XYZ file of C-alpha atoms in Angstrom:
565
model
C -89.713 -126.784 -89.656
C -92.445 -125.762 -87.357
C -92.069 -127.290 -84.090
C -91.711 -127.748 -80.485
C -88.679 -129.781 -79.619
C -87.804 -131.269 -76.291
C -84.025 -131.119 -76.235
C -83.151 -134.706 -75.692
C -82.645 -137.534 -78.001
C -80.799 -140.638 -78.888
C -81.621 -143.754 -81.300
C -79.747 -147.436 -81.489
C -78.345 -151.773 -82.343
C -77.184 -155.403 -82.044
C -76.737 -158.126 -84.580
C -78.281 -161.347 -85.674
C -77.960 -162.713 -89.144
C -80.642 -163.223 -91.744
C -80.901 -166.105 -94.151
C -77.797 -166.496 -96.304
C -77.147 -168.317 -99.549
C -73.890 -170.220 -99.807
C -71.806 -168.258 -102.250
C -68.351 -167.356 -100.971
C -66.311 -170.566 -100.696
C -62.882 -171.319 -99.211
C -59.921 -172.228 -101.376
C -57.353 -174.502 -99.791
C -53.682 -173.771 -100.077
C -50.748 -175.905 -99.087
C -50.228 -173.952 -95.904
C -53.618 -175.111 -94.697
C -55.238 -171.691 -94.693
C -58.837 -171.193 -95.725
C -59.567 -168.335 -98.106
C -62.760 -167.088 -99.738
C -63.208 -167.735 -103.429
C -62.089 -164.640 -105.319
C -64.496 -162.843 -107.613
C -67.467 -163.134 -105.287
C -69.619 -160.035 -105.502
C -71.311 -159.131 -102.274
C -72.772 -156.166 -100.502
C -71.216 -157.029 -97.177
C -67.854 -158.223 -95.971
C -67.336 -161.563 -94.369
C -66.433 -159.983 -91.070
C -69.824 -158.310 -90.853
C -71.793 -161.537 -90.832
C -71.147 -163.159 -87.495
C -73.585 -166.023 -87.645
C -73.958 -169.062 -89.892
C -70.419 -170.296 -89.259
C -69.466 -173.573 -90.903
C -66.678 -175.835 -89.727
C -65.020 -177.741 -92.525
C -62.547 -180.586 -92.209
C -60.088 -179.754 -94.940
C -58.557 -183.155 -95.360
C -61.835 -185.117 -95.593
C -63.369 -182.604 -97.986
C -60.379 -182.683 -100.283
C -60.507 -186.473 -100.490
C -64.207 -186.280 -101.345
C -63.498 -184.013 -104.303
C -60.764 -186.304 -105.554
C -62.864 -189.442 -105.235
C -65.701 -187.898 -107.248
C -63.440 -186.710 -110.023
C -63.167 -183.003 -109.226
C -60.261 -180.766 -108.504
C -60.750 -179.087 -105.154
C -60.790 -175.379 -105.921
C -63.203 -174.395 -103.182
C -66.750 -175.250 -102.216
C -68.632 -173.184 -104.767
C -70.560 -175.718 -106.810
C -70.334 -173.674 -110.001
C -66.622 -173.047 -109.568
C -65.539 -176.689 -109.505
C -63.616 -177.782 -112.596
C -63.903 -181.318 -113.940
C -60.653 -183.207 -113.430
C -59.251 -184.693 -116.648
C -59.686 -188.493 -116.586
C -56.552 -190.464 -115.876
C -55.126 -192.631 -118.670
C -55.876 -196.308 -117.871
C -52.988 -197.357 -120.138
C -50.411 -195.285 -118.401
C -46.809 -196.182 -119.240
C -45.720 -195.253 -115.718
C -44.326 -197.946 -113.485
C -46.960 -199.967 -111.691
C -44.933 -199.520 -108.548
C -45.885 -195.837 -108.514
C -49.009 -194.808 -106.727
C -51.541 -194.186 -109.511
C -53.897 -192.245 -107.272
C -54.191 -188.475 -107.556
C -51.695 -186.759 -105.317
C -53.409 -184.686 -102.660
C -51.353 -181.881 -101.134
C -50.745 -182.396 -97.464
C -52.744 -179.881 -95.446
C -53.389 -179.246 -91.815
C -56.292 -181.237 -90.407
C -57.223 -178.420 -88.073
C -60.722 -177.198 -88.973
C -61.016 -173.571 -90.038
C -63.947 -171.230 -89.750
C -65.901 -170.343 -92.863
C -67.960 -167.183 -92.795
C -70.782 -167.742 -95.271
C -71.295 -164.879 -97.697
C -74.706 -163.839 -99.038
C -75.926 -164.881 -102.446
C -74.506 -163.424 -105.648
C -74.290 -159.643 -105.689
C -77.316 -157.444 -106.356
C -78.416 -157.363 -109.980
C -77.465 -153.802 -110.799
C -78.383 -152.676 -114.307
C -75.266 -150.742 -115.245
C -72.071 -149.082 -114.080
C -73.889 -145.960 -112.903
C -76.108 -147.929 -110.523
C -73.057 -149.823 -109.293
C -71.341 -146.502 -108.570
C -74.211 -145.231 -106.414
C -74.586 -148.600 -104.693
C -70.896 -148.444 -103.780
C -71.351 -144.926 -102.371
C -74.081 -146.231 -100.077
C -72.058 -149.249 -98.990
C -68.764 -147.443 -98.390
C -69.896 -144.029 -97.093
C -73.573 -143.678 -96.275
C -73.903 -146.921 -94.300
C -71.167 -145.851 -91.893
C -72.671 -142.390 -91.471
C -76.140 -143.714 -90.734
C -74.708 -146.191 -88.226
C -73.108 -143.305 -86.374
C -71.583 -144.339 -83.061
C -73.644 -147.508 -82.694
C -72.483 -151.053 -83.320
C -75.120 -152.146 -85.792
C -75.388 -154.298 -88.870
C -78.573 -152.701 -90.150
C -77.082 -150.450 -92.840
C -74.027 -152.370 -93.978
C -75.506 -155.852 -93.704
C -79.289 -156.229 -93.336
C -80.211 -153.550 -95.874
C -77.575 -154.723 -98.350
C -78.776 -158.321 -98.029
C -82.272 -157.185 -98.982
C -80.777 -155.708 -102.165
C -79.756 -159.217 -103.261
C -83.365 -160.380 -103.398
C -85.632 -157.338 -103.731
C -85.534 -154.973 -106.710
C -87.242 -152.173 -104.744
C -84.497 -152.363 -102.117
C -81.804 -152.060 -104.790
C -83.527 -149.059 -106.330
C -83.948 -147.338 -102.965
C -80.294 -147.854 -102.046
C -79.148 -146.611 -105.464
C -81.460 -143.581 -105.182
C -80.067 -142.706 -101.749
C -76.521 -143.029 -103.090
C -77.300 -140.710 -106.004
C -79.029 -138.195 -103.742
C -76.049 -138.216 -101.394
C -73.740 -137.383 -104.301
C -76.011 -134.490 -105.282
C -75.623 -132.985 -101.800
C -71.833 -133.002 -101.926
C -69.866 -129.893 -102.787
C -66.853 -131.470 -104.448
C -68.558 -131.711 -107.854
C -69.872 -129.107 -110.281
C -73.432 -127.813 -110.206
C -74.170 -129.679 -113.433
C -72.969 -132.992 -112.005
C -74.923 -132.514 -108.790
C -78.078 -131.863 -110.819
C -77.477 -135.049 -112.809
C -77.161 -137.040 -109.572
C -80.324 -135.440 -108.220
C -82.458 -136.221 -111.284
C -81.219 -139.808 -111.369
C -82.097 -140.163 -107.676
C -85.659 -138.956 -108.240
C -86.132 -141.254 -111.231
C -84.857 -144.330 -109.404
C -86.853 -143.486 -106.281
C -89.992 -143.272 -108.404
C -89.301 -146.740 -109.829
C -88.924 -148.114 -106.310
C -92.245 -146.621 -105.200
C -94.008 -148.244 -108.171
C -92.527 -151.615 -107.189
C -93.607 -151.126 -103.566
C -97.256 -150.689 -104.588
C -97.516 -154.458 -104.886
C -96.667 -154.863 -101.199
C -99.365 -155.040 -98.567
C -99.089 -153.917 -94.979
C -100.443 -157.259 -93.795
C -97.408 -159.206 -92.595
C -98.154 -162.913 -92.805
C -94.585 -164.100 -92.205
C -91.273 -163.013 -90.741
C -90.041 -162.261 -94.246
C -93.031 -159.998 -94.959
C -92.390 -158.074 -91.760
C -88.693 -157.614 -92.543
C -89.478 -156.348 -96.043
C -92.092 -153.922 -94.728
C -89.721 -152.539 -92.099
C -86.756 -152.222 -94.471
C -88.874 -150.454 -97.093
C -90.169 -148.043 -94.447
C -86.629 -147.416 -93.210
C -85.181 -146.731 -96.667
C -88.011 -144.425 -97.733
C -87.601 -142.559 -94.442
C -83.906 -142.222 -95.210
C -84.510 -140.872 -98.730
C -87.121 -138.350 -97.598
C -84.761 -137.229 -94.834
C -81.875 -136.712 -97.252
C -84.073 -134.782 -99.678
C -85.171 -132.489 -96.847
C -88.858 -133.471 -96.733
C -89.357 -133.750 -92.982
C -93.107 -134.395 -93.060
C -92.819 -137.300 -95.504
C -89.854 -138.716 -93.590
C -91.794 -138.656 -90.331
C -94.821 -140.219 -92.041
C -92.739 -143.089 -93.423
C -91.060 -143.679 -90.066
C -94.470 -143.755 -88.389
C -95.668 -146.340 -90.937
C -92.895 -148.721 -89.877
C -93.573 -148.165 -86.177
C -97.314 -148.746 -86.656
C -96.579 -151.969 -88.542
C -94.520 -153.228 -85.602
C -97.208 -152.280 -83.084
C -99.987 -153.953 -85.111
C -97.895 -157.066 -85.694
C -97.099 -157.320 -81.968
C -100.779 -157.013 -81.052
C -101.680 -159.869 -83.428
C -98.894 -162.148 -82.215
C -99.404 -161.367 -78.527
C -100.007 -164.490 -76.450
C -99.394 -163.060 -72.981
C -100.830 -159.894 -71.419
C -98.554 -156.875 -71.712
C -99.597 -155.331 -68.396
C -96.317 -156.321 -66.751
C -94.225 -154.595 -69.439
C -92.893 -151.106 -68.552
C -93.364 -149.831 -72.104
C -94.437 -150.850 -75.599
C -90.935 -151.605 -76.853
C -90.255 -154.078 -74.066
C -93.417 -155.872 -75.141
C -92.402 -155.781 -78.832
C -89.038 -157.335 -77.997
C -90.613 -160.055 -75.876
C -92.963 -161.052 -78.692
C -90.158 -160.824 -81.288
C -88.089 -163.453 -79.456
C -90.542 -166.054 -80.758
C -89.782 -165.110 -84.371
C -86.782 -164.483 -86.558
C -86.730 -160.693 -86.427
C -83.353 -158.994 -86.635
C -82.621 -157.173 -83.386
C -81.123 -154.242 -85.260
C -84.445 -153.600 -87.012
C -86.132 -153.266 -83.637
C -83.352 -150.992 -82.393
C -83.493 -148.586 -85.321
C -87.269 -148.209 -85.124
C -87.151 -147.716 -81.371
C -84.741 -144.842 -81.949
C -86.960 -143.431 -84.703
C -89.914 -143.663 -82.330
C -87.966 -141.616 -79.809
C -87.276 -138.951 -82.436
C -90.989 -138.827 -83.294
C -91.789 -138.466 -79.623
C -89.571 -135.403 -79.376
C -90.806 -133.828 -82.605
C -94.527 -134.626 -82.430
C -95.125 -135.528 -78.788
C -96.910 -138.602 -77.456
C -99.309 -139.737 -80.185
C -102.948 -140.714 -79.501
C -103.479 -144.394 -78.891
C -99.949 -145.020 -77.643
C -99.377 -146.561 -74.233
C -98.349 -143.952 -71.682
C -95.923 -144.767 -68.849
C -97.634 -144.880 -65.479
C -94.648 -143.444 -63.619
C -91.025 -142.477 -63.960
C -88.623 -145.439 -64.177
C -86.445 -146.310 -61.212
C -83.032 -147.959 -60.866
C -80.764 -148.561 -57.871
C -77.665 -149.964 -59.589
C -75.224 -148.880 -62.306
C -76.344 -149.351 -65.900
C -74.822 -152.431 -67.495
C -74.751 -150.895 -70.987
C -75.354 -147.723 -72.949
C -78.473 -149.327 -74.426
C -79.953 -149.694 -70.950
C -79.156 -146.053 -70.180
C -80.889 -144.942 -73.393
C -83.965 -147.041 -72.639
C -84.196 -145.574 -69.136
C -84.067 -142.028 -70.475
C -86.606 -142.861 -73.172
C -89.087 -143.781 -70.425
C -88.300 -140.556 -68.568
C -89.100 -138.488 -71.647
C -92.308 -140.397 -72.362
C -93.500 -139.683 -68.834
C -92.677 -135.976 -69.175
C -94.540 -135.630 -72.470
C -97.455 -137.700 -71.206
C -97.963 -135.420 -68.223
C -97.991 -132.277 -70.306
C -97.032 -130.933 -73.700
C -94.072 -128.625 -74.148
C -96.273 -125.564 -74.659
C -98.417 -126.397 -71.637
C -95.372 -126.538 -69.389
C -93.962 -123.267 -70.610
C -96.952 -121.009 -71.019
C -100.040 -122.332 -69.254
C -100.168 -123.112 -65.560
C -103.837 -123.757 -64.773
C -104.669 -126.638 -67.076
C -107.249 -129.295 -66.350
C -105.551 -132.079 -64.418
C -102.483 -129.927 -63.936
C -102.931 -128.284 -60.560
C -100.185 -127.086 -58.248
C -100.013 -130.308 -56.239
C -99.675 -132.441 -59.373
C -96.937 -130.190 -60.713
C -94.950 -130.334 -57.484
C -95.262 -134.116 -57.270
C -94.202 -134.497 -60.886
C -91.223 -132.202 -60.357
C -90.143 -134.214 -57.321
C -90.433 -137.511 -59.220
C -88.483 -136.105 -62.158
C -85.690 -134.931 -59.867
C -85.483 -138.404 -58.333
C -85.394 -140.046 -61.770
C -82.688 -137.743 -63.104
C -80.572 -138.212 -59.971
C -80.851 -141.979 -60.366
C -79.902 -141.679 -64.018
C -76.723 -139.683 -63.423
C -75.743 -141.919 -60.500
C -76.186 -145.069 -62.622
C -74.669 -143.597 -65.794
C -71.526 -142.072 -64.254
C -69.547 -145.382 -64.066
C -70.101 -146.084 -67.788
C -69.303 -142.507 -68.731
C -66.087 -142.408 -66.690
C -65.039 -145.804 -68.032
C -65.429 -144.550 -71.604
C -63.042 -141.645 -70.842
C -60.209 -144.192 -70.751
C -60.846 -145.054 -74.424
C -60.926 -141.728 -76.305
C -61.722 -141.908 -79.997
C -63.827 -145.074 -79.725
C -67.503 -145.390 -80.575
C -68.250 -146.027 -76.907
C -66.538 -142.752 -76.012
C -68.541 -140.652 -78.460
C -71.829 -142.435 -77.798
C -71.363 -141.743 -74.080
C -70.886 -138.087 -75.013
C -74.173 -138.106 -76.901
C -76.097 -139.745 -74.045
C -74.664 -137.264 -71.547
C -75.532 -134.334 -73.835
C -79.185 -135.261 -74.114
C -79.543 -135.824 -70.355
C -77.892 -132.480 -69.539
C -80.113 -130.685 -72.050
C -83.207 -132.276 -70.566
C -82.183 -131.328 -67.046
C -81.723 -127.632 -67.698
C -84.778 -127.433 -69.985
C -87.299 -129.315 -67.853
C -86.274 -128.769 -64.233
C -87.738 -125.267 -64.145
C -91.266 -126.625 -64.679
C -93.976 -123.902 -64.567
C -92.134 -120.688 -63.794
C -92.654 -117.093 -64.794
C -88.995 -116.178 -64.349
C -86.098 -117.047 -66.641
C -83.456 -116.402 -63.977
C -83.475 -120.093 -63.024
C -81.377 -120.848 -66.127
C -78.333 -119.134 -64.580
C -77.949 -122.046 -62.149
C -77.008 -124.471 -64.940
C -73.842 -122.743 -66.151
C -71.686 -125.820 -65.385
C -74.046 -127.990 -67.446
C -73.813 -125.549 -70.361
C -70.014 -125.623 -70.334
C -69.856 -129.430 -70.090
C -72.351 -129.815 -72.944
C -70.286 -127.513 -75.169
C -67.092 -129.451 -74.447
C -68.705 -132.809 -75.235
C -70.409 -131.437 -78.347
C -67.136 -130.014 -79.654
C -65.547 -133.471 -79.429
C -68.378 -134.966 -81.488
C -68.269 -132.256 -84.142
C -64.466 -132.362 -84.416
C -64.658 -136.148 -84.808
C -67.279 -135.830 -87.558
C -64.882 -133.650 -89.545
C -62.115 -136.245 -89.417
C -64.163 -139.391 -90.052
C -66.915 -140.675 -92.320
C -69.435 -139.939 -89.579
C -69.847 -136.438 -91.023
C -73.336 -137.148 -92.323
C -74.941 -134.451 -94.443
C -78.140 -135.343 -92.662
C -79.169 -137.896 -90.128
C -82.148 -139.206 -88.203
C -80.618 -138.282 -84.847
C -81.227 -134.641 -83.931
C -79.974 -134.899 -80.341
C -76.815 -132.875 -80.779
C -78.276 -130.004 -82.788
C -81.419 -129.651 -80.689
C -79.429 -129.724 -77.437
C -77.143 -126.904 -78.610
C -80.177 -124.946 -79.833
C -81.849 -125.316 -76.421
C -78.708 -124.111 -74.687
C -78.623 -121.036 -76.915
C -82.042 -119.756 -75.897
C -81.674 -120.686 -72.204
C -78.117 -119.591 -71.383
C -77.612 -115.828 -71.035
C -73.832 -115.771 -70.530
C -72.522 -114.088 -73.675
C -69.182 -115.942 -73.942
C -70.796 -119.371 -73.504
C -73.546 -118.479 -75.960
C -71.051 -117.493 -78.643
C -69.186 -120.794 -78.237
C -72.429 -122.710 -78.667
C -73.375 -120.610 -81.683
C -70.056 -121.400 -83.375
C -70.667 -125.117 -82.798
C -74.162 -124.931 -84.263
C -72.786 -123.278 -87.382
C -70.190 -126.038 -87.713
C -72.773 -128.776 -87.219
C -72.884 -130.743 -90.501
C -76.594 -131.546 -90.517
C -78.429 -129.175 -92.850
C -81.567 -130.943 -94.026
C -84.109 -133.419 -92.793
C -85.429 -133.408 -89.266
C -83.305 -130.522 -88.002
C -81.688 -127.615 -89.839
C -78.687 -126.335 -87.897
C -78.184 -123.211 -90.004
C -81.776 -122.049 -89.550
C -81.506 -122.669 -85.805
C -78.256 -120.692 -85.691
C -79.927 -117.682 -87.341
C -82.883 -117.813 -84.950
C -80.506 -118.058 -81.986
C -78.486 -115.098 -83.259
C -81.623 -112.945 -83.415
C -82.659 -113.957 -79.877
C -79.188 -113.276 -78.503
C -78.990 -109.826 -80.086
C -82.469 -108.888 -78.835
C -81.725 -109.923 -75.260
C -78.229 -108.455 -75.075
C -79.677 -105.146 -76.219
C -81.248 -104.888 -72.754
C -78.058 -105.697 -70.816
C -77.593 -103.789 -67.540
C -74.067 -103.747 -66.045
C -73.095 -106.902 -67.956
C -76.216 -108.813 -66.881
C -79.429 -109.525 -68.791
C -82.337 -108.776 -66.419
C -85.406 -110.979 -66.302
C -87.547 -108.393 -68.065
C -85.187 -108.422 -71.085
C -85.149 -112.208 -71.442
C -87.327 -113.776 -74.133
C -88.809 -117.239 -73.779
C -89.042 -118.959 -77.161
C -92.271 -120.947 -77.309
C -92.020 -122.199 -80.884
C -90.964 -121.141 -84.365
C -92.572 -121.696 -87.758
C -90.644 -121.637 -91.019
C -91.934 -119.856 -94.091
C -91.771 -121.104 -97.708
C -88.348 -122.386 -98.731
C -87.027 -121.534 -95.245
C -86.626 -117.882 -96.179
C -88.413 -116.564 -93.101
C -89.259 -117.729 -89.604
C -92.154 -116.666 -87.391
C -91.123 -116.648 -83.724
C -93.584 -116.956 -80.845
C -92.086 -115.564 -77.636
C -93.159 -114.358 -74.210
C -91.681 -111.801 -71.804
C -91.647 -111.482 -68.011
C -93.741 -108.533 -66.790
C -95.325 -107.244 -63.585
C -98.952 -106.166 -63.659
C -100.597 -104.681 -60.591
C -97.703 -105.909 -58.501
C -98.040 -109.520 -59.739
C -95.465 -111.373 -61.817
C -96.687 -112.948 -65.040
C -95.603 -113.661 -68.591
C -96.932 -111.681 -71.499
C -97.306 -113.357 -74.869
C -95.739 -111.153 -77.531
C -97.136 -110.756 -81.056
C -95.473 -113.184 -83.520
C -92.234 -111.805 -84.917
C -91.141 -112.661 -88.477
C -87.415 -112.613 -89.235
C -85.530 -113.173 -92.484
C -83.233 -116.191 -92.681
């Protein structure tokens, strides 16, 4: 995991429904209640599909069934039973009403939540087992603290119609089982091999798909396939392939937006605002846009601003409280894009005489960043404090995550070009607050299904890692190190255990130069980047040290240091 990470992240959703087939049907009881037809197989629950609501008049519908010779046992066309014909030569008294007796029911209409079409065509019990694992465990983990229907609704709906989607979901479920520790080594290997086989079948099926999206349906399929392949590659620990697949989906959205564009995008603050404006003219699920916007943010932090992408002209500005967490995340996304557009991480830390990066530009950029971050905290504080009144909720934990990434960015970026590392001592309060918020998230992940073995979002791990090589207070460092070791994410875009070992080495090296309980500037190492060796057995660290030469302060680049992991 070579890389330069900027320690701030977040990714995220709303809901609109896709096309549904009428499958789940209400059964009418004498008490007038409306129930779904039992035996319906579906990938999502009725409560998760909040559109396509039908109002049915129970009394009129029941009479219709009787008049056409059917017993009313729900609305499912293939579940209706033919009513036995009445005997025209009945011996009953002619005074009796010979019509079919219809139970008296309430005439109050009831809501019917329409279920998707019949369940996905799984081949056998084994596939059904892995599909269930995805639906009941993985979907919730991937959703995290965001209210989204992408994993437990949109993706599962695609499985009803697309064989490649079913195979990808089954493969992810099998791979997830192989990463668990509750089963034997032999069983985990069996899960792993089945996952690879099924994933290979899905890739063969996807070869028939073209990147040219001629309809809304084509675009949805392309995005879902990109999302699921990104998920599989993340779970298997192949970061490069996962990033490539995520980038494919983002590029598809950008190309599609450019083709559908009817108005100039000059008035849009960023590319995603333009994508959303164009998408309002089509039936594109909002959650698909949300998840790829979050993936794009992760790519920005891992790979930097890519060539050909629109760069923000200035830092965003706001003079009112944020109305939602989504708005706060979008604001911070623009802040980070501006930072990475102005300079790369390495340029900020190690080079101070770059072309287009003179002293005046640096000072102006620092001033603008300070203004933007002050506006952010001023606008975010009301939402954050409001969430404190609802501990244990998704809003509470998501607010924690947003605060963590903003704190990490503040103490990592505010120093700007500086030879000294003493500046980091001024952010001790931020370090302590970040640790407290992070501990709440990690403790929650242990008690709920949000304990994902791996995840797209690397905000938490990267923020703790940044704290570890910036903070020089031993007690605070050790708390952060314990949290990083407890962090459940082990594969994919960020490896917490590898980061913990690198941080331990840095801490031991620096504390070896302690003078009277304080680490002097000359003993502090600045981590520029690290490169992992084969199979993550070693790591090559690139660091610099503060020195004075001929009476002038400067930083000396140290030879690369290889450590065993």
